[in-house]
mmCIF file of C-alpha atoms in Angstrom:
data_model
loop_
_atom_site.group_PDB
_atom_site.id
_atom_site.type_symbol
_atom_site.label_atom_id
_atom_site.label_comp_id
_atom_site.label_asym_id
_atom_site.label_seq_id
_atom_site.Cartn_x
_atom_site.Cartn_y
_atom_site.Cartn_z
ATOM 1 C CA MET A 1 0.000 0.000 0.000
ATOM 2 C CA THR A 2 1.390 3.379 -1.054
ATOM 3 C CA ALA A 3 1.065 6.209 1.426
ATOM 4 C CA GLU A 4 0.226 9.749 0.317
ATOM 5 C CA VAL A 5 3.145 12.100 0.694
ATOM 6 C CA ASP A 6 2.756 15.861 0.830
ATOM 7 C CA ASP A 7 6.461 16.656 0.418
ATOM 8 C CA PRO A 8 8.465 13.597 -0.656
ATOM 9 C CA SER A 9 11.855 15.174 -0.089
ATOM 10 C CA PRO A 10 13.225 17.913 2.146
ATOM 11 C CA ARG A 11 14.988 19.407 -0.849
ATOM 12 C CA TRP A 12 11.720 20.962 -2.018
ATOM 13 C CA ALA A 13 11.602 23.056 1.176
ATOM 14 C CA GLY A 14 7.858 23.643 0.988
ATOM 15 C CA VAL A 15 7.801 24.872 -2.626
ATOM 16 C CA GLY A 16 6.778 21.496 -4.021
ATOM 17 C CA PRO A 17 3.004 22.161 -4.202
ATOM 18 C CA ALA A 18 3.631 25.459 -5.970
ATOM 19 C CA LEU A 19 5.813 23.740 -8.562
ATOM 20 C CA GLU A 20 3.091 21.146 -9.173
ATOM 21 C CA ILE A 21 0.594 23.914 -9.896
ATOM 22 C CA LEU A 22 3.065 25.585 -12.244
ATOM 23 C CA ALA A 23 3.619 22.296 -14.066
ATOM 24 C CA LEU A 24 -0.062 21.541 -14.612
ATOM 25 C CA TRP A 25 -0.789 25.112 -15.713
ATOM 26 C CA ALA A 26 2.053 24.885 -18.211
ATOM 27 C CA LEU A 27 0.352 21.904 -19.854
ATOM 28 C CA ALA A 28 -3.234 23.135 -19.522
ATOM 29 C CA GLY A 29 -2.840 26.823 -20.326
ATOM 30 C CA ALA A 30 0.580 28.225 -21.131
ATOM 31 C CA GLN A 31 1.616 25.780 -23.855
ATOM 32 C CA PRO A 32 -1.573 25.904 -25.981
ATOM 33 C CA VAL A 33 -1.781 29.712 -25.709
ATOM 34 C CA PHE A 34 1.883 30.268 -26.589
ATOM 35 C CA ASP A 35 1.652 27.780 -29.446
ATOM 36 C CA LEU A 36 -1.421 29.401 -30.990
ATOM 37 C CA PHE A 37 -0.413 33.042 -30.581
ATOM 38 C CA GLY A 38 3.197 32.327 -31.476
ATOM 39 C CA ARG A 39 2.004 31.203 -34.916
ATOM 40 C CA ASN A 40 -0.311 34.207 -35.319
ATOM 41 C CA ALA A 41 1.798 37.318 -34.905
ATOM 42 C CA GLU A 42 -0.902 39.256 -36.761
ATOM 43 C CA PHE A 43 -2.951 39.228 -33.559
ATOM 44 C CA PHE A 44 -0.425 41.525 -31.865
ATOM 45 C CA LEU A 45 -0.214 43.764 -34.944
ATOM 46 C CA ALA A 46 -4.003 44.092 -35.032
ATOM 47 C CA ALA A 47 -4.045 44.837 -31.293
ATOM 48 C CA ASP A 48 -1.298 47.451 -31.774
ATOM 49 C CA ALA A 49 0.767 45.669 -29.125
ATOM 50 C CA GLY A 50 4.397 46.720 -28.967
ATOM 51 C CA PRO A 51 7.365 44.885 -27.425
ATOM 52 C CA GLY A 52 6.403 45.949 -23.891
ATOM 53 C CA GLU A 53 2.844 44.686 -24.242
ATOM 54 C CA ILE A 54 4.039 41.382 -25.726
ATOM 55 C CA LEU A 55 6.480 40.882 -22.846
ATOM 56 C CA ALA A 56 3.714 41.606 -20.336
ATOM 57 C CA PHE A 57 1.433 39.175 -22.188
ATOM 58 C CA THR A 58 4.150 36.509 -21.982
ATOM 59 C CA LEU A 59 4.630 36.896 -18.232
ATOM 60 C CA ALA A 60 0.879 36.977 -17.584
ATOM 61 C CA VAL A 61 0.182 33.845 -19.607
ATOM 62 C CA ALA A 62 3.051 31.961 -17.986
ATOM 63 C CA PHE A 63 2.565 32.976 -14.362
ATOM 64 C CA ALA A 64 -0.623 34.960 -13.594
ATOM 65 C CA VAL A 65 -3.061 32.067 -13.135
ATOM 66 C CA PRO A 66 -0.684 29.776 -11.200
ATOM 67 C CA LEU A 67 0.379 32.696 -9.003
ATOM 68 C CA VAL A 68 -3.238 33.320 -8.013
ATOM 69 C CA LEU A 69 -3.754 29.621 -7.235
ATOM 70 C CA ILE A 70 -0.526 29.471 -5.251
ATOM 71 C CA LEU A 71 -1.557 32.521 -3.218
ATOM 72 C CA VAL A 72 -4.944 30.938 -2.494
ATOM 73 C CA GLU A 73 -3.341 27.721 -1.314
ATOM 74 C CA SER A 74 -0.746 29.588 0.741
ATOM 75 C CA ALA A 75 -3.458 31.596 2.468
ATOM 76 C CA VAL A 76 -5.390 28.434 3.320
ATOM 77 C CA ARG A 77 -2.270 26.709 4.632
ATOM 78 C CA PHE A 78 -1.513 29.747 6.766
ATOM 79 C CA LEU A 79 -5.023 30.141 8.176
ATOM 80 C CA ARG A 80 -6.044 26.468 8.316
ATOM 81 C CA PRO A 81 -2.958 24.243 7.979
ATOM 82 C CA ALA A 82 -5.061 21.073 8.180
ATOM 83 C CA TRP A 83 -6.961 22.129 5.046
ATOM 84 C CA GLY A 84 -3.787 22.604 2.997
ATOM 85 C CA PRO A 85 -3.505 19.138 1.377
ATOM 86 C CA ALA A 86 -7.207 19.066 0.447
ATOM 87 C CA THR A 87 -7.010 22.565 -1.046
ATOM 88 C CA HIS A 88 -3.987 21.537 -3.066
ATOM 89 C CA ARG A 89 -5.796 18.512 -4.484
ATOM 90 C CA ILE A 90 -8.820 20.661 -5.376
ATOM 91 C CA LEU A 91 -6.603 23.100 -7.280
ATOM 92 C CA LEU A 92 -4.851 20.247 -9.075
ATOM 93 C CA GLY A 93 -8.272 18.871 -9.970
ATOM 94 C CA LEU A 94 -9.375 22.201 -11.447
ATOM 95 C CA LEU A 95 -6.246 22.369 -13.607
ATOM 96 C CA ALA A 96 -6.817 18.757 -14.634
ATOM 97 C CA VAL A 97 -10.341 19.709 -15.792
ATOM 98 C CA VAL A 98 -8.910 22.466 -17.993
ATOM 99 C CA LEU A 99 -6.244 20.124 -19.365
ATOM 100 C CA GLY A 100 -8.847 17.454 -20.089
ATOM 101 C CA LEU A 101 -11.144 19.895 -21.883
ATOM 102 C CA ASN A 102 -8.223 21.106 -23.968
ATOM 103 C CA VAL A 103 -7.317 17.555 -24.968
ATOM 104 C CA ALA A 104 -10.965 16.759 -25.716
ATOM 105 C CA ARG A 105 -11.185 19.765 -28.040
ATOM 106 C CA GLN A 106 -8.009 18.752 -29.845
ATOM 107 C CA VAL A 107 -9.174 15.167 -30.456
ATOM 108 C CA GLY A 108 -12.533 16.347 -31.791
ATOM 109 C CA ALA A 109 -14.746 15.599 -28.777
ATOM 110 C CA ASP A 110 -16.717 18.800 -29.336
ATOM 111 C CA HIS A 111 -19.845 17.982 -27.343
ATOM 112 C CA VAL A 112 -20.426 18.360 -23.621
ATOM 113 C CA VAL A 113 -20.792 14.695 -22.634
ATOM 114 C CA PRO A 114 -17.606 13.305 -24.239
ATOM 115 C CA ALA A 115 -15.671 16.411 -23.182
ATOM 116 C CA VAL A 116 -16.819 16.007 -19.569
ATOM 117 C CA VAL A 117 -15.951 12.294 -19.630
ATOM 118 C CA ILE A 118 -12.437 13.030 -20.882
ATOM 119 C CA ALA A 119 -11.990 15.875 -18.391
ATOM 120 C CA GLY A 120 -13.231 13.617 -15.590
ATOM 121 C CA GLY A 121 -10.740 10.977 -16.627
ATOM 122 C CA PHE A 122 -7.920 13.499 -16.391
ATOM 123 C CA VAL A 123 -9.078 14.573 -12.929
ATOM 124 C CA ALA A 124 -9.151 10.982 -11.711
ATOM 125 C CA LEU A 125 -5.731 10.273 -13.183
ATOM 126 C CA VAL A 126 -4.116 13.412 -11.761
ATOM 127 C CA LEU A 127 -5.566 12.909 -8.289
ATOM 128 C CA PHE A 128 -4.632 9.225 -8.332
ATOM 129 C CA LEU A 129 -1.038 10.020 -9.220
ATOM 130 C CA ALA A 130 -0.762 13.193 -7.128
ATOM 131 C CA GLY A 131 0.023 11.298 -3.923
ATOM 132 C CA ARG A 132 2.775 9.181 -5.474
ATOM 133 C CA GLU A 133 6.282 10.279 -4.716
ATOM 134 C CA ALA A 134 7.551 9.631 -8.248
ATOM 135 C CA THR A 135 4.720 11.659 -9.794
ATOM 136 C CA GLN A 136 5.236 14.532 -7.387
ATOM 137 C CA SER A 137 8.943 14.641 -8.141
ATOM 138 C CA PHE A 138 8.237 14.610 -11.884
ATOM 139 C CA LEU A 139 5.703 17.439 -11.623
ATOM 140 C CA ARG A 140 7.990 19.495 -9.456
ATOM 141 C CA TYR A 141 10.845 19.235 -11.903
ATOM 142 C CA LEU A 142 8.306 20.135 -14.589
ATOM 143 C CA GLY A 143 7.516 23.304 -12.659
ATOM 144 C CA ILE A 144 10.068 25.106 -14.805
ATOM 145 C CA ALA A 145 7.910 24.442 -17.888
ATOM 146 C CA PRO A 146 6.062 27.822 -17.871
ATOM 147 C CA LEU A 147 9.408 29.603 -18.039
ATOM 148 C CA ALA A 148 10.589 27.256 -20.790
ATOM 149 C CA PHE A 149 7.417 27.754 -22.848
ATOM 150 C CA ALA A 150 7.688 31.524 -22.370
ATOM 151 C CA ALA A 151 11.289 31.435 -23.620
ATOM 152 C CA LEU A 152 10.285 29.371 -26.658
ATOM 153 C CA PHE A 153 7.520 31.874 -27.405
ATOM 154 C CA LEU A 154 9.840 34.871 -27.183
ATOM 155 C CA PHE A 155 12.854 33.403 -28.950
ATOM 156 C CA GLY A 156 11.380 30.779 -31.260
ATOM 157 C CA SER A 157 8.078 32.070 -32.643
ATOM 158 C CA ASP A 158 6.912 34.602 -35.211
ATOM 159 C CA ALA A 159 5.244 36.666 -32.482
ATOM 160 C CA GLY A 160 8.456 36.726 -30.467
ATOM 161 C CA ARG A 161 10.246 38.313 -33.406
ATOM 162 C CA LEU A 162 8.081 41.404 -32.913
ATOM 163 C CA VAL A 163 9.772 41.991 -29.552
ATOM 164 C CA PHE A 164 13.360 42.074 -30.768
ATOM 165 C CA SER A 165 13.158 43.257 -34.398
ATOM 166 C CA GLU A 166 14.099 46.831 -35.233
ATOM 167 C CA GLU A 167 11.933 48.981 -37.444
ATOM 168 C CA ALA A 168 13.160 50.021 -40.862
ATOM 169 C CA SER A 169 14.462 53.496 -41.578
ATOM 170 C CA VAL A 170 13.616 55.850 -44.416
ATOM 171 C CA VAL A 171 15.041 54.840 -47.785
ATOM 172 C CA GLU A 172 17.037 57.619 -49.419
ATOM 173 C CA VAL A 173 15.908 58.269 -53.011
ATOM 174 C CA ASP A 174 17.191 60.747 -55.565
ATOM 175 C CA GLU A 175 13.849 61.713 -57.046
ATOM 176 C CA GLY A 176 12.129 64.892 -55.872
ATOM 177 C CA THR A 177 8.590 65.027 -54.586
ATOM 178 C CA GLY A 178 5.619 65.060 -56.882
ATOM 179 C CA GLY A 179 1.944 65.511 -56.175
ATOM 180 C CA PRO A 180 0.037 64.040 -53.257
ATOM 181 C CA VAL A 181 -0.158 60.242 -53.060
ATOM 182 C CA ALA A 182 -3.162 58.328 -51.730
ATOM 183 C CA VAL A 183 -3.388 54.549 -51.420
ATOM 184 C CA LEU A 184 -6.654 53.001 -50.283
ATOM 185 C CA VAL A 185 -7.064 49.228 -50.004
ATOM 186 C CA PHE A 186 -10.579 47.761 -49.830
ATOM 187 C CA ASP A 187 -10.640 44.396 -48.100
ATOM 188 C CA GLU A 188 -12.942 41.778 -49.647
ATOM 189 C CA LEU A 189 -14.588 44.141 -52.152
ATOM 190 C CA PRO A 190 -15.263 42.039 -55.281
ATOM 191 C CA LEU A 191 -14.799 43.933 -58.504
ATOM 192 C CA ALA A 192 -17.952 42.334 -59.932
ATOM 193 C CA SER A 193 -20.093 44.202 -57.402
ATOM 194 C CA LEU A 194 -18.996 47.525 -58.983
ATOM 195 C CA LEU A 195 -19.656 46.564 -62.596
ATOM 196 C CA THR A 196 -22.540 46.636 -65.028
ATOM 197 C CA ARG A 197 -23.393 43.724 -67.293
ATOM 198 C CA GLU A 198 -21.143 45.284 -69.920
ATOM 199 C CA GLY A 199 -18.130 45.138 -67.596
ATOM 200 C CA GLU A 200 -17.987 48.882 -66.925
ATOM 201 C CA ILE A 201 -18.173 50.562 -63.515
ATOM 202 C CA ASN A 202 -21.784 51.287 -62.649
ATOM 203 C CA GLU A 203 -21.744 55.087 -62.523
ATOM 204 C CA GLN A 204 -25.297 55.289 -61.172
ATOM 205 C CA ARG A 205 -24.538 53.201 -58.105
ATOM 206 C CA PHE A 206 -20.887 54.141 -57.720
ATOM 207 C CA PRO A 207 -20.418 57.597 -59.261
ATOM 208 C CA ASN A 208 -17.159 58.332 -57.454
ATOM 209 C CA PHE A 209 -15.541 55.075 -58.561
ATOM 210 C CA ALA A 210 -16.683 55.785 -62.091
ATOM 211 C CA ARG A 211 -15.255 59.298 -61.997
ATOM 212 C CA LEU A 212 -11.952 57.997 -60.629
ATOM 213 C CA ALA A 213 -11.749 55.444 -63.455
ATOM 214 C CA ASP A 214 -12.501 58.146 -66.066
ATOM 215 C CA GLN A 215 -9.803 60.488 -64.734
ATOM 216 C CA GLY A 216 -7.145 57.842 -64.137
ATOM 217 C CA THR A 217 -5.958 54.488 -65.405
ATOM 218 C CA TRP A 218 -8.106 51.528 -64.477
ATOM 219 C CA TYR A 219 -6.356 48.172 -64.561
ATOM 220 C CA ARG A 220 -9.477 46.075 -64.774
ATOM 221 C CA ASN A 221 -7.640 42.732 -64.741
ATOM 222 C CA ALA A 222 -5.446 43.493 -61.734
ATOM 223 C CA THR A 223 -5.821 41.129 -58.800
ATOM 224 C CA ALA A 224 -4.236 40.466 -55.422
ATOM 225 C CA VAL A 225 -1.430 37.927 -55.293
ATOM 226 C CA ALA A 226 -2.675 36.377 -52.038
ATOM 227 C CA PRO A 227 -6.102 35.831 -50.458
ATOM 228 C CA SER A 228 -5.288 37.147 -46.974
ATOM 229 C CA THR A 229 -4.613 40.703 -45.809
ATOM 230 C CA PRO A 230 -1.267 40.031 -44.034
ATOM 231 C CA GLU A 231 0.099 38.715 -47.333
ATOM 232 C CA SER A 232 -1.630 40.827 -49.974
ATOM 233 C CA VAL A 233 -1.177 44.300 -48.435
ATOM 234 C CA PRO A 234 2.633 43.991 -48.073
ATOM 235 C CA SER A 235 2.757 42.890 -51.719
ATOM 236 C CA ILE A 236 0.798 45.987 -52.751
ATOM 237 C CA LEU A 237 3.102 48.290 -50.782
ATOM 238 C CA THR A 238 6.389 46.599 -51.748
ATOM 239 C CA GLY A 239 5.758 45.214 -55.244
ATOM 240 C CA GLU A 240 7.109 41.846 -54.094
ATOM 241 C CA PHE A 241 5.463 38.461 -53.824
ATOM 242 C CA PRO A 242 4.634 37.086 -50.363
ATOM 243 C CA GLU A 243 7.193 34.951 -48.570
ATOM 244 C CA ASP A 244 6.267 32.519 -45.831
ATOM 245 C CA ASP A 245 9.065 33.502 -43.458
ATOM 246 C CA LEU A 246 8.417 37.256 -43.579
ATOM 247 C CA LEU A 247 6.084 39.144 -41.264
ATOM 248 C CA PRO A 248 4.045 42.143 -42.513
ATOM 249 C CA THR A 249 6.317 44.607 -40.665
ATOM 250 C CA SER A 250 8.830 47.225 -41.721
ATOM 251 C CA ALA A 251 11.576 45.119 -40.102
ATOM 252 C CA ASP A 252 10.942 42.290 -42.585
ATOM 253 C CA ARG A 253 9.817 44.551 -45.448
ATOM 254 C CA PRO A 254 12.142 47.577 -45.096
ATOM 255 C CA VAL A 255 11.657 48.844 -48.668
ATOM 256 C CA ASN A 256 8.004 49.772 -49.007
ATOM 257 C CA LEU A 257 5.889 52.736 -50.023
ATOM 258 C CA PHE A 258 6.121 54.300 -46.565
ATOM 259 C CA THR A 259 9.900 54.143 -46.273
ATOM 260 C CA LEU A 260 10.370 55.255 -49.889
ATOM 261 C CA LEU A 261 8.172 58.356 -49.507
ATOM 262 C CA GLY A 262 8.743 59.031 -45.801
ATOM 263 C CA GLY A 263 11.811 61.179 -46.375
ATOM 264 C CA GLU A 264 9.996 63.731 -48.541
ATOM 265 C CA TYR A 265 6.321 63.345 -47.670
ATOM 266 C CA ASP A 266 4.252 63.821 -44.539
ATOM 267 C CA VAL A 267 2.696 60.388 -44.190
ATOM 268 C CA THR A 268 -0.648 59.688 -42.544
ATOM 269 C CA ALA A 269 -1.370 55.972 -42.432
ATOM 270 C CA PHE A 270 -3.770 53.482 -40.948
ATOM 271 C CA GLU A 271 -2.872 49.796 -40.974
ATOM 272 C CA GLY A 272 -5.145 47.133 -39.575
ATOM 273 C CA LEU A 273 -3.088 43.924 -39.744
ATOM 274 C CA THR A 274 0.298 45.204 -40.846
ATOM 275 C CA ASP A 275 3.026 47.389 -39.400
ATOM 276 C CA LEU A 276 4.887 48.509 -42.504
ATOM 277 C CA CYS A 277 5.124 52.183 -41.594
ATOM 278 C CA PRO A 278 7.933 52.699 -39.043
ATOM 279 C CA ASP A 279 7.532 55.191 -36.204
ATOM 280 C CA SER A 280 10.181 57.397 -37.827
ATOM 281 C CA VAL A 281 7.694 57.969 -40.668
ATOM 282 C CA CYS A 282 4.329 57.499 -38.962
ATOM 283 C CA ALA A 283 4.733 58.883 -35.465
ATOM 284 C CA PRO A 284 2.479 57.195 -32.867
ATOM 285 C CA ALA A 285 -0.754 59.085 -32.309
ATOM 286 C CA GLU A 286 -0.349 59.069 -28.523
ATOM 287 C CA ASN A 287 2.596 59.346 -26.215
ATOM 288 C CA PRO A 288 2.934 56.085 -24.281
ATOM 289 C CA ASP A 289 2.086 56.251 -20.595
ATOM 290 C CA VAL A 290 1.333 53.800 -17.825
ATOM 291 C CA GLY A 291 -2.430 54.102 -18.276
ATOM 292 C CA ASN A 292 -2.309 53.336 -21.997
ATOM 293 C CA PHE A 293 0.137 50.489 -21.425
ATOM 294 C CA VAL A 294 -2.054 48.843 -18.785
ATOM 295 C CA SER A 295 -5.156 49.323 -20.934
ATOM 296 C CA ASP A 296 -3.435 47.771 -23.961
ATOM 297 C CA VAL A 297 -2.191 44.798 -21.938
ATOM 298 C CA LEU A 298 -5.629 44.196 -20.423
ATOM 299 C CA GLY A 299 -7.154 44.367 -23.900
ATOM 300 C CA VAL A 300 -4.716 41.774 -25.216
ATOM 301 C CA LEU A 301 -5.335 39.487 -22.233
ATOM 302 C CA GLY A 302 -9.105 39.913 -22.590
ATOM 303 C CA ASP A 303 -8.919 38.835 -26.224
ATOM 304 C CA THR A 304 -6.666 35.957 -25.183
ATOM 305 C CA SER A 305 -9.266 34.716 -22.697
ATOM 306 C CA VAL A 306 -11.913 34.698 -25.450
ATOM 307 C CA VAL A 307 -9.646 32.790 -27.839
ATOM 308 C CA TYR A 308 -8.691 30.331 -25.087
ATOM 309 C CA GLY A 309 -12.361 29.697 -24.414
ATOM 310 C CA HIS A 310 -12.892 28.847 -28.089
ATOM 311 C CA LEU A 311 -9.765 26.708 -27.979
ATOM 312 C CA THR A 312 -10.852 24.701 -24.918
ATOM 313 C CA LEU A 313 -14.619 24.596 -24.384
ATOM 314 C CA PRO A 314 -17.005 22.228 -26.199
ATOM 315 C CA GLN A 315 -19.372 23.744 -28.750
ATOM 316 C CA PRO A 316 -22.479 24.356 -26.583
ATOM 317 C CA LEU A 317 -20.412 26.232 -23.994
ATOM 318 C CA ARG A 318 -18.693 28.311 -26.682
ATOM 319 C CA ASP A 319 -22.055 29.712 -27.787
ATOM 320 C CA GLY A 320 -21.980 32.180 -24.896
ATOM 321 C CA LEU A 321 -18.551 33.561 -25.831
ATOM 322 C CA PRO A 322 -17.987 36.599 -28.045
ATOM 323 C CA SER A 323 -17.491 35.522 -31.628
ATOM 324 C CA LEU A 324 -14.035 35.613 -33.154
ATOM 325 C CA GLY A 325 -15.851 36.907 -36.210
ATOM 326 C CA GLU A 326 -13.788 38.177 -39.098
ATOM 327 C CA SER A 327 -11.223 40.131 -37.095
ATOM 328 C CA TRP A 328 -7.859 39.396 -35.526
ATOM 329 C CA ALA A 329 -8.337 41.325 -32.260
ATOM 330 C CA GLY A 330 -10.864 43.347 -30.287
ATOM 331 C CA PHE A 331 -13.159 40.359 -29.799
ATOM 332 C CA LEU A 332 -14.720 41.830 -26.674
ATOM 333 C CA ASP A 333 -15.698 44.886 -28.724
ATOM 334 C CA GLU A 334 -17.372 42.869 -31.460
ATOM 335 C CA PRO A 335 -21.174 42.465 -31.480
ATOM 336 C CA ASP A 336 -22.400 39.097 -30.264
ATOM 337 C CA GLU A 337 -22.718 36.684 -33.147
ATOM 338 C CA ALA A 338 -22.799 32.933 -33.479
ATOM 339 C CA ALA A 339 -19.711 31.555 -31.829
ATOM 340 C CA ASP A 340 -19.367 28.924 -34.521
ATOM 341 C CA GLN A 341 -18.789 31.486 -37.263
ATOM 342 C CA ALA A 342 -15.643 30.526 -39.147
ATOM 343 C CA PRO A 343 -12.877 32.924 -38.105
ATOM 344 C CA SER A 344 -10.831 34.310 -40.980
ATOM 345 C CA SER A 345 -7.907 34.808 -38.615
ATOM 346 C CA GLY A 346 -7.403 31.099 -37.980
ATOM 347 C CA LEU A 347 -7.276 31.612 -34.220
ATOM 348 C CA ALA A 348 -8.632 28.747 -32.106
ATOM 349 C CA GLU A 349 -8.106 26.306 -34.948
#
């Protein structure tokens, strides 16, 4: 008969339970979040999150939830020492539920009953193994996992590159300035919706488009070289084809319309999913301060919680979440729609 052991070795000096919580959170929360957002750097561009916000996001994802749980357990152990082991097992069980739901979602168990069965199985397994000395030692060594996953996110993902890359500078050109330049990109506006049956712009419905075509050169057969905004817009502004290993930023696309004209023109730009205009050309609209920083970080974490809900919960429970819709960020600001709407961003897939 194996006896339950709260601290199997003196070397843990009372930090063992905290390390177990860190280990389970790393598997249940930190790893899936870092994996998803690390592959979708566009989320941070859409949220206008700079290096400081991304670093704060990394620390919060890795340590915020386990720190709260550790503080709760520490308070219970301080006030009611006899309740400490039971509280610890309850917290491990809660993390096991989250881990089980995450696994259920990944294997396609997208309904409540199979998801609950899988989550319950994880709870039983974790609680069964939690009192074994070998399992405790393994989990406590695994307590470094949140830090390891955070490091992989910062130094080995596309999103992490946004933290350390330097913005491009203005490109020196010999040509003098000409007239004003305006570039307007319409996302998902089919050309056919502007045309008559004869293939001409419908001047009754779209008089301004028709007038623009009459006064300029209309390339009626022009088309985007990629179906998604993060790939097509950089191609429009650089004249180059998309490349898989390049992000839509001035650091990866240093020669673009903004850097070419920024030395001679006053540039006013709005970019939704790209960051091709460096601050040296397009100065930030607001001076950074603590209030803006905290607000931006909370916005990013709020969106992260919505995405994590879509990533973890079975379908009926996702219906109450804000829809990911057709945007990359600002999910809490979007109107409530069906949660099963296919997200163009690819988040939670």
